[in-house]
XYZ file of C-alpha atoms in Angstrom:
245
model
C 0.000 0.000 0.000
C 1.256 3.462 -0.828
C 1.969 5.439 2.287
C -0.282 8.410 2.917
C 0.949 9.181 6.419
C 3.952 11.349 7.156
C 7.152 9.330 7.607
C 7.827 7.939 11.056
C 10.614 10.408 11.837
C 8.254 13.330 11.226
C 5.547 11.777 13.381
C 8.122 11.175 16.120
C 9.139 14.840 16.022
C 5.474 15.826 16.301
C 5.008 13.540 19.314
C 8.170 14.873 20.964
C 7.252 18.512 20.397
C 3.617 18.021 21.320
C 4.401 16.208 24.551
C 7.089 18.742 25.434
C 4.673 21.612 24.945
C 1.953 19.792 26.890
C 4.227 19.321 29.895
C 5.522 22.873 29.636
C 1.894 24.048 29.769
C 1.101 21.868 32.786
C 4.274 22.699 34.696
C 4.533 26.316 33.561
C 0.944 27.134 34.489
C 1.492 25.333 37.788
C 4.498 27.531 38.548
C 2.596 30.659 37.508
C -0.390 29.664 39.641
C 1.839 29.087 42.649
C 3.413 32.511 42.198
C 0.151 34.358 41.536
C -1.936 32.682 44.242
C 0.537 31.449 46.853
C -2.026 30.980 49.620
C -4.973 29.562 47.649
C -4.505 25.976 46.448
C -7.992 25.842 44.951
C -7.300 28.870 42.781
C -3.944 27.392 41.807
C -5.724 24.258 40.576
C -8.271 26.322 38.647
C -5.527 28.286 36.910
C -3.504 25.135 36.183
C -6.472 23.174 34.835
C -7.760 26.029 32.670
C -4.398 26.461 30.965
C -4.128 22.703 30.430
C -7.605 22.421 28.867
C -6.934 25.215 26.396
C -3.355 24.213 25.653
C -4.106 20.520 25.115
C -6.978 21.334 22.766
C -4.722 23.524 20.627
C -1.892 20.971 20.599
C -4.203 18.206 19.357
C -5.415 20.475 16.563
C -1.843 21.361 15.559
C -0.155 17.963 15.740
C -3.096 15.597 15.190
C -2.868 15.566 11.379
C 0.835 14.662 11.604
C 1.127 11.993 14.297
C -2.366 11.529 15.687
C -1.427 13.706 18.679
C -1.178 10.822 21.132
C 1.271 12.566 23.521
C 0.704 9.585 25.811
C 2.302 6.110 25.851
C -0.884 4.379 27.015
C -2.851 5.862 24.109
C -0.172 4.603 21.721
C -0.096 1.222 23.465
C -3.860 0.749 23.176
C -3.731 1.936 19.554
C -1.153 -0.764 18.829
C -3.098 -3.443 20.729
C -6.387 -2.657 18.981
C -4.837 -2.621 15.551
C -3.340 -6.125 15.755
C -6.558 -7.794 14.605
C -7.200 -5.485 11.656
C -3.723 -4.470 10.508
C -4.354 -0.859 11.459
C -2.907 1.367 14.145
C 0.757 1.592 15.103
C 3.234 -1.162 14.336
C 5.538 -2.362 17.115
C 8.543 -0.288 15.906
C 6.294 2.755 15.608
C 4.978 2.147 19.127
C 8.506 2.079 20.538
C 9.436 5.229 18.646
C 6.336 7.064 19.851
C 6.957 6.084 23.474
C 10.576 7.225 23.418
C 9.663 10.517 21.722
C 6.866 11.158 24.214
C 9.046 10.479 27.247
C 11.983 12.559 26.013
C 9.580 15.347 25.105
C 7.951 15.268 28.535
C 11.264 15.658 30.347
C 12.274 18.449 27.973
C 8.963 20.226 28.533
C 9.468 20.248 32.284
C 12.983 21.657 31.917
C 11.666 24.283 29.479
C 8.955 25.425 31.886
C 11.468 25.713 34.714
C 13.741 27.799 32.483
C 10.955 30.166 31.393
C 10.123 30.948 35.021
C 13.786 30.937 36.078
C 13.122 28.087 38.481
C 15.976 25.638 38.853
C 15.353 22.153 37.523
C 15.316 19.831 40.517
C 13.724 16.555 41.495
C 10.242 16.946 42.934
C 9.585 16.073 46.559
C 5.778 16.058 46.158
C 4.551 12.646 47.326
C 1.345 11.577 45.581
C 1.245 7.770 45.877
C -1.656 7.243 48.258
C -4.303 4.590 47.688
C -6.809 7.222 46.663
C -4.419 8.774 44.173
C -3.672 5.420 42.552
C -7.363 4.566 42.262
C -7.910 8.001 40.729
C -5.239 7.298 38.108
C -6.936 4.018 37.177
C -10.272 5.805 36.734
C -8.823 8.819 34.913
C -6.847 6.696 32.458
C -9.689 4.262 31.778
C -12.012 7.166 31.028
C -9.485 8.823 28.739
C -8.915 5.640 26.730
C -12.639 4.979 26.431
C -13.287 8.544 25.277
C -10.554 8.699 22.640
C -11.215 5.326 21.047
C -15.010 5.583 21.286
C -14.841 8.811 19.278
C -12.735 7.064 16.632
C -14.994 3.998 16.569
C -18.062 6.151 15.978
C -16.366 8.360 13.370
C -16.441 11.423 15.603
C -12.679 11.811 15.883
C -12.934 15.403 14.724
C -14.302 16.141 18.208
C -11.213 14.716 19.915
C -9.486 18.047 20.544
C -12.286 19.726 22.529
C -13.510 16.458 24.053
C -10.127 15.336 25.356
C -9.371 18.837 26.613
C -12.716 18.966 28.404
C -12.267 15.512 29.939
C -8.795 16.262 31.286
C -10.022 19.592 32.639
C -12.892 17.897 34.447
C -10.652 15.103 35.706
C -8.342 17.662 37.330
C -11.251 18.227 39.702
C -13.066 14.912 40.079
C -9.928 12.832 40.731
C -7.764 13.175 43.828
C -4.607 12.761 41.720
C -5.533 15.666 39.380
C -5.543 13.168 36.495
C -2.035 12.630 35.198
C -3.346 9.641 33.132
C -0.094 9.628 31.149
C 3.171 7.798 31.952
C 5.335 10.200 29.918
C 3.856 13.271 31.597
C 4.285 11.549 34.959
C 7.996 11.010 34.299
C 8.424 14.559 32.989
C 6.861 16.089 36.087
C 9.551 14.496 38.269
C 11.846 17.294 37.139
C 9.935 20.206 38.632
C 9.837 20.639 42.396
C 6.726 22.823 42.203
C 2.946 22.642 42.517
C 2.833 20.406 39.398
C 5.637 18.009 40.364
C 5.653 14.391 41.506
C 8.322 12.634 43.530
C 10.201 9.726 41.899
C 8.934 7.398 44.631
C 5.359 8.021 43.499
C 6.016 7.389 39.808
C 6.041 3.540 39.705
C 2.659 3.407 41.433
C 1.221 6.050 39.130
C 2.488 4.347 35.968
C 1.239 0.978 37.182
C -2.185 2.457 37.903
C -2.234 4.096 34.477
C -1.472 0.774 32.791
C -4.263 -0.899 34.760
C -6.562 1.941 33.754
C -5.591 1.516 30.102
C -6.395 -2.193 30.298
C -9.745 -1.401 31.921
C -10.490 1.183 29.234
C -9.599 -1.345 26.541
C -11.954 -3.881 28.119
C -14.803 -1.384 28.242
C -14.096 -0.424 24.656
C -14.310 -4.063 23.525
C -17.595 -4.437 25.391
C -19.247 -1.248 24.188
C -17.601 -0.593 20.802
C -16.457 -3.921 19.299
C -15.676 -2.268 15.954
C -13.046 -0.008 17.533
C -10.134 -2.095 16.249
C -10.973 -1.152 12.663
C -10.566 2.554 13.375
C -7.192 2.522 15.157
C -5.735 4.670 12.370
C -8.061 7.511 13.399
C -6.638 8.080 16.894
C -6.535 10.796 18.223
C -7.358 13.021 15.249
C -8.271 11.283 11.964
C -5.434 11.162 9.494
C -5.047 9.284 6.194
C -4.573 5.534 6.461
C -1.329 3.874 5.512
C 2.040 3.386 7.124
C 4.892 5.824 7.115
C 8.490 4.699 6.757
């Protein structure tokens, strides 16, 4: 089949840049919120979540036509898993490339945010790995996976940008963990000892919970939208079918 997608290297650059900018938005707005409202944690969360909703929506619109705007290893992992039965979605080498690009981008985004606010890059001391936080990550990730792939399965992928932005914004508030729901972002946020950071000790639990959530989301998807595997090429934003090289 003639390739209609951008080559893999270009998609990897899009994933790296998109994830870097996403983390810089999350961390940067967290730093700004902490500086602007130092005594009001609720207002800090409102400022942080609002910036994330708007920024994520824009990033999906910009990078979606290039790479699918996954910005998230569990989204890429589920895309690969779904596509095995239909020959769609990411291949295994593409999956590995996406995951590496996303993780490198996330770390770079955290460093970039620190630099913009002239805050030294240091390892976060913010402990988040309580039982409630881990349960929240399972729920947040399962909901995110179900949303993204349900939109693709029902040919409503064009709504992904506002829908995913809205979901993450809501999940900031209805989950105790503030909805990381993303292993790459979780790793990137280690490198900012601010309102938005997470301590390295909390990361394995968070990533494990996110993987469990992804599996739960995949199970719900199979139950509710059995045709989802045939639309793996349309995640997150629809882009032409075919494999890059």
